[in-house]
MMTF fields as JSON, N, C-alpha, C and O atoms, coordinates in Angstrom:
{
  "mmtfVersion": "1.0.0",
  "mmtfProducer": "UNKNOWN",
  "numBonds": 675,
  "numAtoms": 676,
  "numGroups": 169,
  "numChains": 1,
  "numModels": 1,
  "chainsPerModel": [1],
  "groupsPerChain": [169],
  "chainIdList": ["A"],
  "bondAtomList": [4, 2, 8, 6, 12, 10, 16, 14, 20, 18, 24, 22, 28, 26, 32, 30, 36, 34, 40, 38, 44, 42, 48, 46, 52, 50, 56, 54, 60, 58, 64, 62, 68, 66, 72, 70, 76, 74, 80, 78, 84, 82, 88, 86, 92, 90, 96, 94, 100, 98, 104, 102, 108, 106, 112, 110, 116, 114, 120, 118, 124, 122, 128, 126, 132, 130, 136, 134, 140, 138, 144, 142, 148, 146, 152, 150, 156, 154, 160, 158, 164, 162, 168, 166, 172, 170, 176, 174, 180, 178, 184, 182, 188, 186, 192, 190, 196, 194, 200, 198, 204, 202, 208, 206, 212, 210, 216, 214, 220, 218, 224, 222, 228, 226, 232, 230, 236, 234, 240, 238, 244, 242, 248, 246, 252, 250, 256, 254, 260, 258, 264, 262, 268, 266, 272, 270, 276, 274, 280, 278, 284, 282, 288, 286, 292, 290, 296, 294, 300, 298, 304, 302, 308, 306, 312, 310, 316, 314, 320, 318, 324, 322, 328, 326, 332, 330, 336, 334, 340, 338, 344, 342, 348, 346, 352, 350, 356, 354, 360, 358, 364, 362, 368, 366, 372, 370, 376, 374, 380, 378, 384, 382, 388, 386, 392, 390, 396, 394, 400, 398, 404, 402, 408, 406, 412, 410, 416, 414, 420, 418, 424, 422, 428, 426, 432, 430, 436, 434, 440, 438, 444, 442, 448, 446, 452, 450, 456, 454, 460, 458, 464, 462, 468, 466, 472, 470, 476, 474, 480, 478, 484, 482, 488, 486, 492, 490, 496, 494, 500, 498, 504, 502, 508, 506, 512, 510, 516, 514, 520, 518, 524, 522, 528, 526, 532, 530, 536, 534, 540, 538, 544, 542, 548, 546, 552, 550, 556, 554, 560, 558, 564, 562, 568, 566, 572, 570, 576, 574, 580, 578, 584, 582, 588, 586, 592, 590, 596, 594, 600, 598, 604, 602, 608, 606, 612, 610, 616, 614, 620, 618, 624, 622, 628, 626, 632, 630, 636, 634, 640, 638, 644, 642, 648, 646, 652, 650, 656, 654, 660, 658, 664, 662, 668, 666, 672, 670],
  "bondOrderList": [1, 1, 1, 1, 1, 1, 1, 1, 1, 1, 1, 1, 1, 1, 1, 1, 1, 1, 1, 1, 1, 1, 1, 1, 1, 1, 1, 1, 1, 1, 1, 1, 1, 1, 1, 1, 1, 1, 1, 1, 1, 1, 1, 1, 1, 1, 1, 1, 1, 1, 1, 1, 1, 1, 1, 1, 1, 1, 1, 1, 1, 1, 1, 1, 1, 1, 1, 1, 1, 1, 1, 1, 1, 1, 1, 1, 1, 1, 1, 1, 1, 1, 1, 1, 1, 1, 1, 1, 1, 1, 1, 1, 1, 1, 1, 1, 1, 1, 1, 1, 1, 1, 1, 1, 1, 1, 1, 1, 1, 1, 1, 1, 1, 1, 1, 1, 1, 1, 1, 1, 1, 1, 1, 1, 1, 1, 1, 1, 1, 1, 1, 1, 1, 1, 1, 1, 1, 1, 1, 1, 1, 1, 1, 1, 1, 1, 1, 1, 1, 1, 1, 1, 1, 1, 1, 1, 1, 1, 1, 1, 1, 1, 1, 1, 1, 1, 1, 1],
  "groupList": [{"groupName": "UNK", "atomNameList": ["N", "CA", "C", "O"], "elementList": ["N", "C", "C", "O"], "formalChargeList": [0, 0, 0, 0], "bondAtomList": [1, 0, 2, 1, 3, 2], "bondOrderList": [1, 1, 2], "singleLetterCode": "X", "chemCompType": "L-PEPTIDE LINKING"}],
  "groupTypeList": [0, 0, 0, 0, 0, 0, 0, 0, 0, 0, 0, 0, 0, 0, 0, 0, 0, 0, 0, 0, 0, 0, 0, 0, 0, 0, 0, 0, 0, 0, 0, 0, 0, 0, 0, 0, 0, 0, 0, 0, 0, 0, 0, 0, 0, 0, 0, 0, 0, 0, 0, 0, 0, 0, 0, 0, 0, 0, 0, 0, 0, 0, 0, 0, 0, 0, 0, 0, 0, 0, 0, 0, 0, 0, 0, 0, 0, 0, 0, 0, 0, 0, 0, 0, 0, 0, 0, 0, 0, 0, 0, 0, 0, 0, 0, 0, 0, 0, 0, 0, 0, 0, 0, 0, 0, 0, 0, 0, 0, 0, 0, 0, 0, 0, 0, 0, 0, 0, 0, 0, 0, 0, 0, 0, 0, 0, 0, 0, 0, 0, 0, 0, 0, 0, 0, 0, 0, 0, 0, 0, 0, 0, 0, 0, 0, 0, 0, 0, 0, 0, 0, 0, 0, 0, 0, 0, 0, 0, 0, 0, 0, 0, 0, 0, 0, 0, 0, 0, 0],
  "groupIdList": [1, 2, 3, 4, 5, 6, 7, 8, 9, 10, 11, 12, 13, 14, 15, 16, 17, 18, 19, 20, 21, 22, 23, 24, 25, 26, 27, 28, 29, 30, 31, 32, 33, 34, 35, 36, 37, 38, 39, 40, 41, 42, 43, 44, 45, 46, 47, 48, 49, 50, 51, 52, 53, 54, 55, 56, 57, 58, 59, 60, 61, 62, 63, 64, 65, 66, 67, 68, 69, 70, 71, 72, 73, 74, 75, 76, 77, 78, 79, 80, 81, 82, 83, 84, 85, 86, 87, 88, 89, 90, 91, 92, 93, 94, 95, 96, 97, 98, 99, 100, 101, 102, 103, 104, 105, 106, 107, 108, 109, 110, 111, 112, 113, 114, 115, 116, 117, 118, 119, 120, 121, 122, 123, 124, 125, 126, 127, 128, 129, 130, 131, 132, 133, 134, 135, 136, 137, 138, 139, 140, 141, 142, 143, 144, 145, 146, 147, 148, 149, 150, 151, 152, 153, 154, 155, 156, 157, 158, 159, 160, 161, 162, 163, 164, 165, 166, 167, 168, 169],
  "secStructList": [7, 7, 1, 7, 7, 5, 5, 7, 1, 1, 1, 5, 3, 3, 6, 6, 3, 3, 7, 7, 1, 7, 7, 7, 7, 7, 7, 4, 4, 4, 3, 3, 3, 3, 3, 3, 3, 1, 3, 3, 3, 3, 3, 3, 6, 6, 6, 7, 7, 3, 3, 3, 3, 3, 7, 7, 6, 6, 7, 3, 3, 3, 3, 3, 3, 3, 7, 7, 6, 6, 7, 3, 3, 3, 3, 3, 3, 3, 7, 1, 6, 6, 7, 7, 3, 3, 3, 3, 3, 3, 3, 3, 3, 6, 6, 6, 6, 3, 3, 3, 1, 7, 1, 1, 7, 7, 7, 3, 3, 3, 6, 6, 3, 3, 3, 7, 6, 6, 1, 6, 2, 2, 2, 2, 2, 2, 2, 2, 2, 2, 2, 7, 7, 7, 7, 6, 6, 6, 2, 2, 2, 2, 2, 2, 2, 2, 2, 2, 2, 2, 2, 6, 7, 6, 6, 4, 4, 4, 7, 7, 6, 6, 6, 7, 2, 2, 2, 2, 7],
  "xCoordList": [0.079, -1.329, -1.592, -1.048, -2.408, -2.545, -3.722, -3.802, -4.63, -5.773, -5.905, -5.304, -6.699, -7.005, -8.288, -9.244, -8.324, -9.511, -10.003, -9.426, -11.036, -11.664, -10.633, -10.045, -10.41, -9.462, -8.009, -7.344, -7.491, -6.059, -5.825, -6.67, -4.671, -4.348, -4.077, -4.49, -3.395, -2.94, -4.053, -3.949, -5.088, -6.18, -7.5, -7.697, -8.383, -9.736, -10.511, -10.768, -10.876, -11.413, -12.802, -12.939, -13.801, -15.177, -15.775, -16.349, -15.668, -16.357, -16.324, -17.371, -15.148, -15.003, -14.849, -14.613, -14.976, -14.823, -13.79, -13.827, -12.883, -11.949, -12.557, -12.92, -12.662, -13.352, -12.364, -11.539, -12.438, -11.58, -12.223, -12.626, -12.323, -12.949, -12.227, -11.499, -12.43, -11.839, -12.729, -13.937, -12.149, -12.906, -12.714, -11.761, -13.62, -13.475, -12.572, -12.454, -11.935, -11.06, -11.848, -13.048, -11.168, -11.788, -12.063, -11.193, -13.251, -13.496, -12.526, -12.261, -12.008, -10.977, -11.38, -10.549, -12.62, -13.075, -13.155, -13.29, -13.077, -13.149, -11.78, -11.692, -10.706, -9.351, -8.932, -8.944, -8.566, -8.083, -6.623, -6.266, -5.779, -4.339, -3.727, -4.111, -2.779, -1.948, -0.628, -0.557, 0.417, 1.735, 1.881, 1.484, 2.45, 2.704, 4.113, 4.717, 4.625, 5.957, 5.802, 5.222, 6.281, 6.264, 4.892, 4.786, 3.837, 2.565, 1.39, 1.545, 0.219, -1.014, -2.074, -1.956, -3.099, -4.239, -5.492, -5.621, -6.41, -7.692, -8.786, -8.794, -9.714, -10.846, -12.123, -12.37, -12.925, -14.248, -15.174, -15.481, -15.613, -16.431, -17.768, -18.315, -18.288, -19.603, -19.591, -20.515, -18.552, -18.498, -17.553, -17.643, -16.648, -15.638, -14.453, -13.553, -14.432, -13.331, -12.074, -12.144, -10.919, -9.625, -8.849, -8.934, -8.098, -7.18, -5.878, -5.878, -4.759, -3.469, -2.48, -2.646, -1.457, -0.397, 0.915, 1.012, 1.913, 3.241, 4.259, 4.153, 5.249, 6.356, 7.663, 7.645, 8.786, 10.1, 10.331, 9.645, 11.306, 11.611, 11.926, 11.486, 12.656, 13.115, 12.534, 13.249, 11.284, 10.727, 9.324, 8.638, 8.933, 7.576, 6.91, 7.571, 5.61, 4.851, 3.506, 3.029, 2.91, 1.557, 0.554, 0.648, -0.395, -1.524, -2.592, -2.943, -3.101, -4.186, -5.361, -5.421, -6.293, -7.41, -8.674, -9.014, -9.364, -10.637, -11.742, -11.989, -12.398, -13.371, -14.695, -14.733, -15.768, -17.082, -17.174, -16.707, -17.762, -17.938, -18.906, -18.961, -19.672, -20.613, -20.062, -20.802, -18.784, -18.188, -17.821, -17.909, -17.404, -16.962, -15.705, -15.775, -14.559, -13.289, -12.405, -12.46, -11.597, -10.485, -9.217, -9.13, -8.231, -6.953, -5.838, -5.814, -4.919, -3.713, -2.53, -2.553, -1.479, -0.297, 0.951, 0.885, 2.093, 3.376, 3.866, 3.66, 4.53, 5.056, 6.576, 7.143, 7.246, 8.704, 9.176, 8.364, 10.484, 11.019, 11.06, 11.47, 10.654, 10.625, 9.226, 8.924, 8.392, 7.008, 6.13, 5.121, 6.518, 5.623, 4.464, 4.658, 3.288, 2.145, 1.113, 1.147, 0.22, -0.926, -2.178, -2.143, -3.27, -4.576, -5.535, -5.452, -6.438, -7.499, -8.742, -8.679, -9.871, -11.148, -11.454, -11.249, -11.935, -12.342, -13.786, -14.064, -14.701, -16.117, -16.969, -16.607, -18.118, -19.075, -19.535, -19.904, -19.503, -19.962, -21.162, -21.069, -22.267, -23.458, -23.171, -23.688, -22.344, -22.018, -21.265, -21.543, -20.304, -19.504, -19.998, -19.52, -20.944, -21.454, -20.346, -20.354, -19.405, -18.301, -17.512, -17.956, -16.342, -15.5, -14.788, -14.367, -14.668, -14.022, -13.326, -13.752, -12.271, -11.581, -12.343, -11.987, -13.383, -14.202, -14.473, -14.426, -14.756, -14.91, -16.164, -16.128, -17.26, -18.524, -18.858, -18.573, -19.459, -19.922, -21.409, -22.225, -21.749, -23.124, -24.025, -23.569, -25.313, -26.32, -26.403, -26.147, -26.761, -26.956, -28.447, -29.266, -28.782, -30.163, -30.249, -29.709, -30.935, -30.973, -32.31, -32.814, -32.866, -34.092, -35.238, -36.051, -35.307, -36.362, -36.181, -37.102, -35.016, -34.755, -33.498, -32.67, -33.382, -32.186, -31.512, -32.123, -30.241, -29.496, -28.356, -27.412, -28.455, -27.424, -26.229, -26.317, -25.122, -23.905, -24.029, -23.314, -24.899, -25.024, -26.256, -26.571, -26.962, -28.079, -27.541, -26.516, -28.227, -27.746, -27.693, -26.877, -28.53, -28.519, -27.233, -26.87, -26.55, -25.345, -24.236, -23.453, -24.154, -23.132, -23.349, -22.408, -24.591, -24.89, -24.695, -24.154, -25.133, -24.94, -23.465, -23.066, -22.653, -21.216, -20.57, -19.686, -20.997, -20.457, -20.721, -19.817, -21.948, -22.298, -21.565, -21.018, -21.553, -20.988, -19.472, -18.857, -18.868, -17.409, -16.89, -15.866, -17.584, -17.068, -17.881, -17.444, -19.041, -19.876, -20.268, -20.836, -19.967, -20.34, -20.986, -20.668, -21.896, -22.523, -21.571, -20.638, -21.825, -21.138, -22.185, -23.374, -21.754, -22.682, -23.845, -24.955, -23.606, -24.63, -25.655, -26.746, -25.333, -26.264, -26.601, -27.028, -26.418, -26.613, -28.042, -28.236, -29.04, -30.419, -30.736, -31.392, -30.271, -30.497, -29.801, -30.355, -28.593, -27.865, -28.661, -28.85, -29.122, -29.886, -31.177, -31.542, -31.872, -33.106, -32.832, -33.561, -31.773, -31.429, -31.016, -31.425, -30.21, -29.776, -30.977, -31.068, -31.884, -33.077, -33.936, -34.467, -34.078, -34.855, -34.217, -34.9, -32.907, -32.209, -32.375, -32.626, -32.236, -32.252, -33.653, -33.804, -34.683, -36.022, -37.009, -37.932, -36.845, -37.844, -37.34, -38.14, -36.043, -35.485, -35.621, -34.968, -36.461, -36.723, -35.508, -35.464, -34.537, -33.338, -32.178, -31.116, -32.36, -31.255, -30.522, -29.291, -31.236, -30.602, -30.136, -29.531, -30.41, -30.042, -28.757, -28.202, -28.279, -27.115, -25.853, -25.646, -25.024, -23.702, -22.756, -22.755, -21.96, -21.013, -20.074, -19.791, -19.59, -18.652, -19.294, -18.607, -20.582, -21.246, -21.189, -21.123, -21.211, -21.11, -22.442, -22.49, -23.536, -24.843, -25.287, -25.845, -25.059, -25.465, -24.77, -25.409, -23.501, -22.751, -23.216, -23.217, -23.614, -24.091, -25.432, -25.729, -26.264, -27.6, -27.481, -28.492],
  "yCoordList": [-11.541, -11.808, -13.25, -13.722, -13.965, -15.392, -15.783, -16.944, -14.896, -15.293, -14.44, -13.37, -14.923, -14.142, -13.404, -13.978, -12.159, -11.364, -10.795, -11.041, -10.061, -9.497, -8.834, -7.819, -9.39, -8.963, -9.197, -10.019, -8.519, -8.62, -8.838, -8.51, -9.393, -9.696, -8.438, -8.357, -7.458, -6.324, -5.328, -4.631, -5.251, -4.325, -5.08, -5.995, -4.695, -5.235, -4.32, -3.162, -4.827, -3.987, -4.493, -5.608, -3.7, -4.106, -3.306, -2.245, -3.759, -3.176, -1.659, -1.012, -1.1, 0.332, 1.104, 2.312, 0.444, 1.128, 0.382, -0.846, 1.09, 0.466, 0.563, 1.647, -0.57, -0.635, -1.001, -1.896, -0.337, -0.648, -1.698, -1.395, -2.927, -3.99, -5.301, -5.429, -6.254, -7.569, -8.347, -8.457, -8.869, -9.658, -11.139, -11.551, -11.911, -13.349, -13.873, -13.247, -15.019, -15.577, -15.918, -16.188, -15.9, -16.208, -17.709, -18.514, -18.095, -19.52, -20.038, -19.356, -21.221, -21.782, -21.769, -21.479, -22.076, -22.112, -20.759, -20.692, -19.667, -18.321, -17.681, -16.53, -18.414, -17.896, -18.118, -19.245, -17.046, -17.107, -16.704, -15.648, -17.54, -17.324, -17.216, -17.942, -16.307, -16.224, -15.59, -14.818, -15.922, -15.355, -14.038, -13.924, -13.055, -11.771, -11.31, -11.735, -10.438, -9.873, -8.383, -7.702, -7.864, -6.454, -5.925, -5.337, -6.116, -5.516, -6.151, -6.768, -5.98, -6.328, -5.287, -4.539, -5.257, -4.374, -5.187, -5.823, -5.169, -5.847, -4.797, -3.937, -4.867, -3.942, -4.748, -5.674, -4.386, -4.966, -4.209, -3.04, -4.857, -4.206, -3.749, -2.737, -4.473, -4.17, -2.864, -2.06, -2.65, -1.445, -0.382, 0.783, -0.775, 0.157, 0.295, 1.093, -0.461, -0.388, -1.032, -2.016, -0.456, -0.981, -1.447, -0.851, -2.511, -2.981, -3.294, -3.936, -2.843, -3.142, -3.541, -3.228, -4.232, -4.666, -4.526, -4.949, -3.944, -3.819, -4.447, -4.354, -5.09, -5.661, -5.184, -4.389, -5.659, -5.217, -5.41, -6.193, -4.684, -4.658, -6.025, -6.312, -6.865, -8.114, -9.34, -10.311, -9.31, -10.489, -10.781, -9.919, -12.012, -12.41, -12.961, -13.316, -13.023, -13.442, -13.977, -13.622, -14.829, -15.287, -14.31, -13.936, -13.901, -13.11, -14.093, -15.007, -13.915, -14.728, -13.803, -13.118, -13.787, -12.858, -13.586, -14.636, -13.016, -13.56, -12.863, -11.672, -13.605, -13.018, -13.76, -14.968, -13.03, -13.648, -14.522, -14.114, -15.712, -16.538, -15.923, -16.37, -14.903, -14.226, -12.904, -12.133, -12.636, -11.355, -11.208, -12.146, -9.987, -9.619, -8.769, -7.665, -9.272, -8.618, -8.523, -9.38, -7.479, -7.338, -7.461, -6.896, -8.196, -8.323, -7.986, -8.504, -7.124, -6.811, -7.084, -6.751, -7.699, -7.953, -8.031, -8.358, -7.724, -7.816, -9.253, -9.949, -9.683, -11.045, -11.107, -12.19, -9.945, -9.923, -8.523, -7.614, -8.354, -7.066, -6.019, -4.888, -6.348, -5.387, -4.798, -4.193, -4.98, -4.478, -5.09, -4.504, -6.281, -7.009, -7.506, -7.991, -7.385, -7.724, -8.567, -8.754, -9.053, -9.81, -9.232, -8.589, -9.472, -9.031, -10.183, -10.919, -10.35, -11.327, -10.889, -10.134, -11.387, -11.156, -12.376, -13.505, -12.165, -13.241, -12.954, -12.107, -13.654, -13.32, -14.52, -15.673, -14.202, -15.251, -15.942, -15.293, -17.273, -18.093, -18.914, -19.678, -18.76, -19.552, -21.038, -21.894, -21.332, -22.715, -23.431, -24.594, -22.735, -23.369, -23.02, -23.585, -22.1, -21.61, -21.026, -21.181, -20.363, -19.74, -18.845, -18.531, -18.438, -17.559, -18.349, -19.488, -17.715, -18.329, -17.229, -16.075, -17.587, -16.615, -16.5, -17.118, -15.707, -15.469, -13.984, -13.258, -13.531, -12.112, -11.481, -10.317, -12.194, -11.638, -12.145, -13.292, -11.285, -11.651, -11.999, -11.15, -13.238, -13.7, -13.159, -12.818, -13.09, -12.762, -13.911, -15.064, -13.593, -14.617, -14.92, -14.019, -16.185, -16.646, -17.24, -18.314, -16.531, -16.956, -16.55, -15.456, -17.428, -17.134, -16.704, -15.861, -17.271, -16.932, -15.582, -15.085, -14.987, -13.67, -13.741, -14.64, -12.789, -12.644, -11.339, -10.271, -11.446, -10.265, -10.024, -10.81, -8.931, -8.566, -7.942, -7.595, -7.806, -7.314, -5.89, -5.525, -5.079, -3.697, -3.464, -2.317, -4.531, -4.38, -4.084, -4.633, -3.224, -2.828, -4.017, -4.018, -5.002, -6.183, -6.993, -7.749, -6.84, -7.639, -7.307, -8.186, -6.065, -5.681, -6.457, -7.035, -6.47, -7.208, -8.706, -9.362, -9.252, -10.679, -11.029, -12.022, -10.222, -10.5, -10.353, -11.133, -9.373, -9.186, -10.43, -10.929, -10.926, -12.107, -13.358, -14.102, -13.589, -14.837, -14.822, -15.855, -13.676, -13.616, -14.254, -14.937, -14.035, -14.475, -15.575, -16.135, -15.887, -16.923, -17.914, -17.529, -19.182, -20.226, -21.378, -21.615, -22.092, -23.229, -24.412, -24.525, -25.29, -26.576, -27.657, -27.356, -28.894, -29.976, -30.078, -30.438, -29.768, -29.934, -28.809, -28.996, -27.643, -26.517, -25.845, -24.69, -26.534, -25.9, -25.384, -24.272, -26.183, -25.731, -24.546, -23.591, -24.613, -23.503, -22.233, -21.139, -22.381, -21.242, -20.619, -19.403, -21.451, -20.951, -20.277, -19.229, -20.868, -20.266, -18.899, -17.936, -18.827, -17.56, -16.511, -15.354, -16.904, -15.967, -15.436, -14.239, -16.324, -15.892, -14.954, -13.971, -15.239, -14.35, -12.963, -11.949, -12.932, -11.648, -10.872, -9.667, -11.559, -10.87, -10.476, -9.516, -11.207, -10.936, -10.391, -9.668, -10.715, -10.333, -9.377, -8.699, -9.314, -8.432, -6.981, -6.56, -6.238, -4.847, -3.947, -2.852, -4.386, -3.578, -3.942, -3.326, -4.932, -5.416, -4.292, -4.269, -3.373, -2.308, -1.142, -0.195, -1.203, -0.117, -0.385, 0.529, -1.631, -1.97, -1.301, -1.212, -0.839, -0.349, -1.535, -2.308, -1.68, -2.784, -2.752, -3.798, -1.579, -1.481, -1.788, -2.226, -1.57, -1.784, -3.247, -3.542, -4.166, -5.594, -6.252, -7.474, -5.498, -6.072, -7.058, -8.104, -6.759, -7.641, -8.992, -10.035, -8.979, -10.223, -11.014, -12.244, -10.338, -11.009, -11.663, -12.662, -11.127, -11.683, -13.095, -13.753],
  "zCoordList": [73.981, 74.157, 73.776, 72.778, 74.534, 74.311, 73.445, 73.045, 73.135, 72.323, 71.091, 70.987, 70.157, 68.964, 69.222, 69.743, 68.872, 69.097, 67.779, 66.719, 67.864, 66.686, 65.787, 66.162, 64.616, 63.6, 63.996, 63.365, 65.004, 65.29, 66.777, 67.61, 67.092, 68.482, 69.296, 70.453, 68.719, 69.516, 69.867, 70.876, 69.074, 69.343, 69.327, 68.527, 70.202, 70.163, 69.236, 69.566, 68.103, 67.048, 66.66, 66.155, 66.887, 66.65, 65.504, 65.748, 64.297, 63.159, 63.135, 63.132, 63.119, 62.95, 64.242, 64.207, 65.383, 66.661, 67.49, 67.556, 68.114, 69.038, 70.429, 70.886, 71.09, 72.375, 73.475, 73.293, 74.583, 75.715, 76.606, 77.729, 76.118, 76.902, 76.63, 75.646, 77.494, 77.315, 76.343, 76.556, 75.307, 74.337, 74.61, 75.272, 74.096, 74.247, 73.138, 72.085, 73.369, 72.33, 71.067, 71.121, 69.962, 68.683, 68.584, 68.917, 68.133, 67.885, 66.825, 65.835, 67.031, 66.162, 64.68, 63.82, 64.383, 62.993, 62.326, 61.104, 63.088, 62.516, 62.322, 61.894, 62.632, 62.454, 61.004, 60.51, 60.337, 58.964, 58.966, 59.488, 58.387, 58.467, 57.072, 56.155, 56.928, 55.732, 56.125, 57.082, 55.38, 55.643, 54.889, 53.73, 55.561, 54.912, 55.229, 56.215, 54.384, 54.537, 54.764, 53.918, 55.838, 56.216, 56.647, 57.722, 55.841, 56.224, 55.488, 54.434, 56.077, 55.384, 55.715, 56.685, 54.895, 55.085, 54.828, 53.781, 55.773, 55.622, 55.669, 56.55, 54.716, 54.706, 54.833, 54.061, 55.809, 55.97, 55.013, 55.248, 53.952, 52.932, 53.504, 53.066, 54.461, 55.016, 55.801, 55.684, 56.597, 57.427, 56.887, 57.273, 55.996, 55.497, 56.432, 56.17, 57.513, 58.485, 57.909, 57.173, 58.259, 57.842, 59.063, 60.137, 58.883, 59.904, 59.196, 58.146, 59.767, 59.15, 60.227, 61.406, 59.792, 60.692, 59.936, 58.785, 60.562, 59.963, 60.896, 62.119, 60.287, 61.062, 60.438, 59.499, 60.947, 60.482, 58.998, 58.342, 58.48, 57.047, 56.456, 55.343, 57.142, 56.525, 57.2, 57.446, 57.493, 58.148, 57.635, 57.085, 57.835, 57.478, 58.727, 59.702, 58.675, 59.849, 59.372, 58.294, 60.182, 59.886, 60.467, 61.636, 59.661, 60.15, 60.587, 59.84, 61.771, 62.294, 62.543, 63.563, 61.604, 61.679, 62.097, 61.55, 63.07, 63.539, 62.744, 62.929, 61.866, 60.951, 61.018, 61.253, 60.811, 60.745, 59.5, 58.437, 59.601, 58.405, 57.397, 56.252, 57.802, 56.904, 56.367, 55.756, 56.586, 56.24, 54.776, 53.984, 54.446, 53.097, 53.267, 53.806, 52.813, 53.095, 51.856, 50.974, 51.799, 50.847, 51.674, 52.764, 51.167, 51.857, 50.875, 49.759, 51.285, 50.512, 51.414, 52.599, 50.848, 51.669, 50.807, 49.623, 51.421, 50.746, 50.825, 51.818, 49.734, 49.683, 49.776, 49.924, 49.69, 49.796, 50.189, 50.356, 50.336, 50.779, 49.671, 49.931, 48.457, 47.35, 47.169, 46.141, 48.165, 48.165, 47.079, 46.69, 46.585, 45.706, 46.551, 47.665, 46.026, 46.853, 46.144, 44.928, 46.924, 46.437, 47.053, 48.103, 46.385, 46.855, 46.684, 45.7, 47.62, 47.411, 48.164, 49.135, 47.684, 48.352, 49.182, 48.735, 50.369, 51.262, 51.623, 52.472, 50.983, 51.069, 51.451, 51.221, 52.048, 52.381, 51.104, 50.125, 51.135, 50.026, 50.48, 51.441, 49.803, 50.108, 49.883, 50.601, 48.886, 48.545, 49.661, 49.951, 50.292, 51.346, 52.751, 53.735, 52.848, 54.146, 55.006, 56.227, 54.382, 55.102, 54.169, 53.064, 54.622, 53.818, 52.726, 52.927, 51.576, 50.427, 49.633, 49.653, 48.946, 48.089, 46.775, 45.772, 46.809, 45.625, 45.509, 46.502, 44.298, 44.026, 44.591, 44.99, 44.639, 45.113, 46.506, 46.85, 47.291, 48.629, 48.517, 48.158, 48.823, 48.676, 49.78, 50.871, 49.465, 50.471, 51.461, 51.111, 52.696, 53.725, 53.824, 53.999, 53.71, 53.879, 55.277, 55.542, 56.166, 57.565, 58.18, 57.927, 58.974, 59.728, 58.805, 59.183, 57.615, 56.683, 56.012, 55.364, 56.157, 55.565, 54.698, 54.845, 53.809, 52.986, 53.407, 53.377, 53.801, 54.248, 53.268, 53.19, 52.523, 51.549, 52.273, 53.451, 51.559, 52.213, 52.728, 53.661, 52.165, 52.62, 53.493, 53.81, 53.888, 54.817, 56.21, 56.614, 56.939, 58.268, 59.235, 60.157, 59.046, 59.93, 59.784, 60.686, 58.665, 58.413, 59.406, 59.764, 59.854, 60.84, 62.138, 62.682, 62.635, 63.865, 63.706, 64.597, 62.575, 62.309, 62.319, 62.927, 61.653, 61.602, 62.971, 63.326, 63.734, 65.08, 65.926, 66.595, 65.898, 66.689, 66.218, 67.032, 64.919, 64.402, 64.317, 64.055, 64.534, 64.575, 65.865, 65.854, 66.952, 68.254, 68.931, 69.936, 68.401, 69.01, 67.927, 66.905, 68.146, 67.193, 67.956, 69.121, 67.292, 67.975, 68.039, 67.244, 68.998, 68.992, 68.724, 68.612, 68.624, 68.281, 69.264, 68.871, 70.524, 71.558, 71.592, 72.13, 71.033, 71.16, 69.826, 69.814, 68.722, 67.418, 67.227, 66.737, 67.609, 67.435, 68.355, 67.94, 69.592, 70.527, 70.028, 70.13, 69.491, 68.929, 67.779, 67.737, 66.856, 65.711, 66.156, 65.624, 67.128, 67.642, 68.272, 68.03, 69.082, 69.742, 68.719, 68.818, 67.739, 66.706, 65.92, 65.647, 65.562, 64.826, 65.673, 65.154, 66.952, 67.817, 67.867, 67.722, 68.074, 68.148, 66.847, 66.867, 65.722, 64.427, 63.965, 63.209, 64.41, 63.881, 64.902, 64.527, 66.183, 67.175, 68.251, 68.895, 68.452, 69.478, 69.015, 68.06, 69.69, 69.286, 69.462, 68.901, 70.224, 70.465, 69.532, 69.613, 68.647, 67.81, 67.091, 67.093, 66.486, 65.718, 66.597, 66.094, 67.896, 68.805, 69.581, 70.192, 69.563, 70.364, 69.835, 68.624, 70.74, 70.389, 70.422, 71.38, 69.391, 69.327, 70.53, 71.113, 70.909, 72.017, 73.368, 74.291, 73.494, 74.775, 75.192, 76.385, 74.237, 74.559, 74.817, 74.954, 74.89, 75.193, 74.126, 74.458, 72.864, 71.786, 71.917, 71.779, 72.176, 72.325, 73.53, 73.49, 74.607, 75.812, 75.61, 76.265, 74.713, 74.491, 74.038, 73.794]
}
């Protein structure tokens, strides 16, 4: 597979649902990479969804995970063939405006609202910002559209992640 997709390359994984659809490539800034040996497990704290990847007994590989910059994740992975492992939290940081290896997942301040990690709007926000990011030429238009979707779109909480309508908006 030539692109990075939501969470992992081999499966198109949308926040707890596996969808049989073509996904768009992951924006370069949303790719998070770390080396693992044999296996890793990623848990999306917001949805409770798990994603794991296992490879052969005596090999290591880079994990390339496409993650929302506003997400809250736990990552566990093996570092050698003796099943020694490491764990880290990869959480949204208000200070860096992106993911950081810190213990707490900060609230997102966006569009005049505060969205905590367990607010239902956070799932939709993370879905959108995982695969769509502004560029220098459209940053204001992106922010305006995102704010409209999150605050004025009456269907925002009704969209099915697998349907793709939210991402198309």
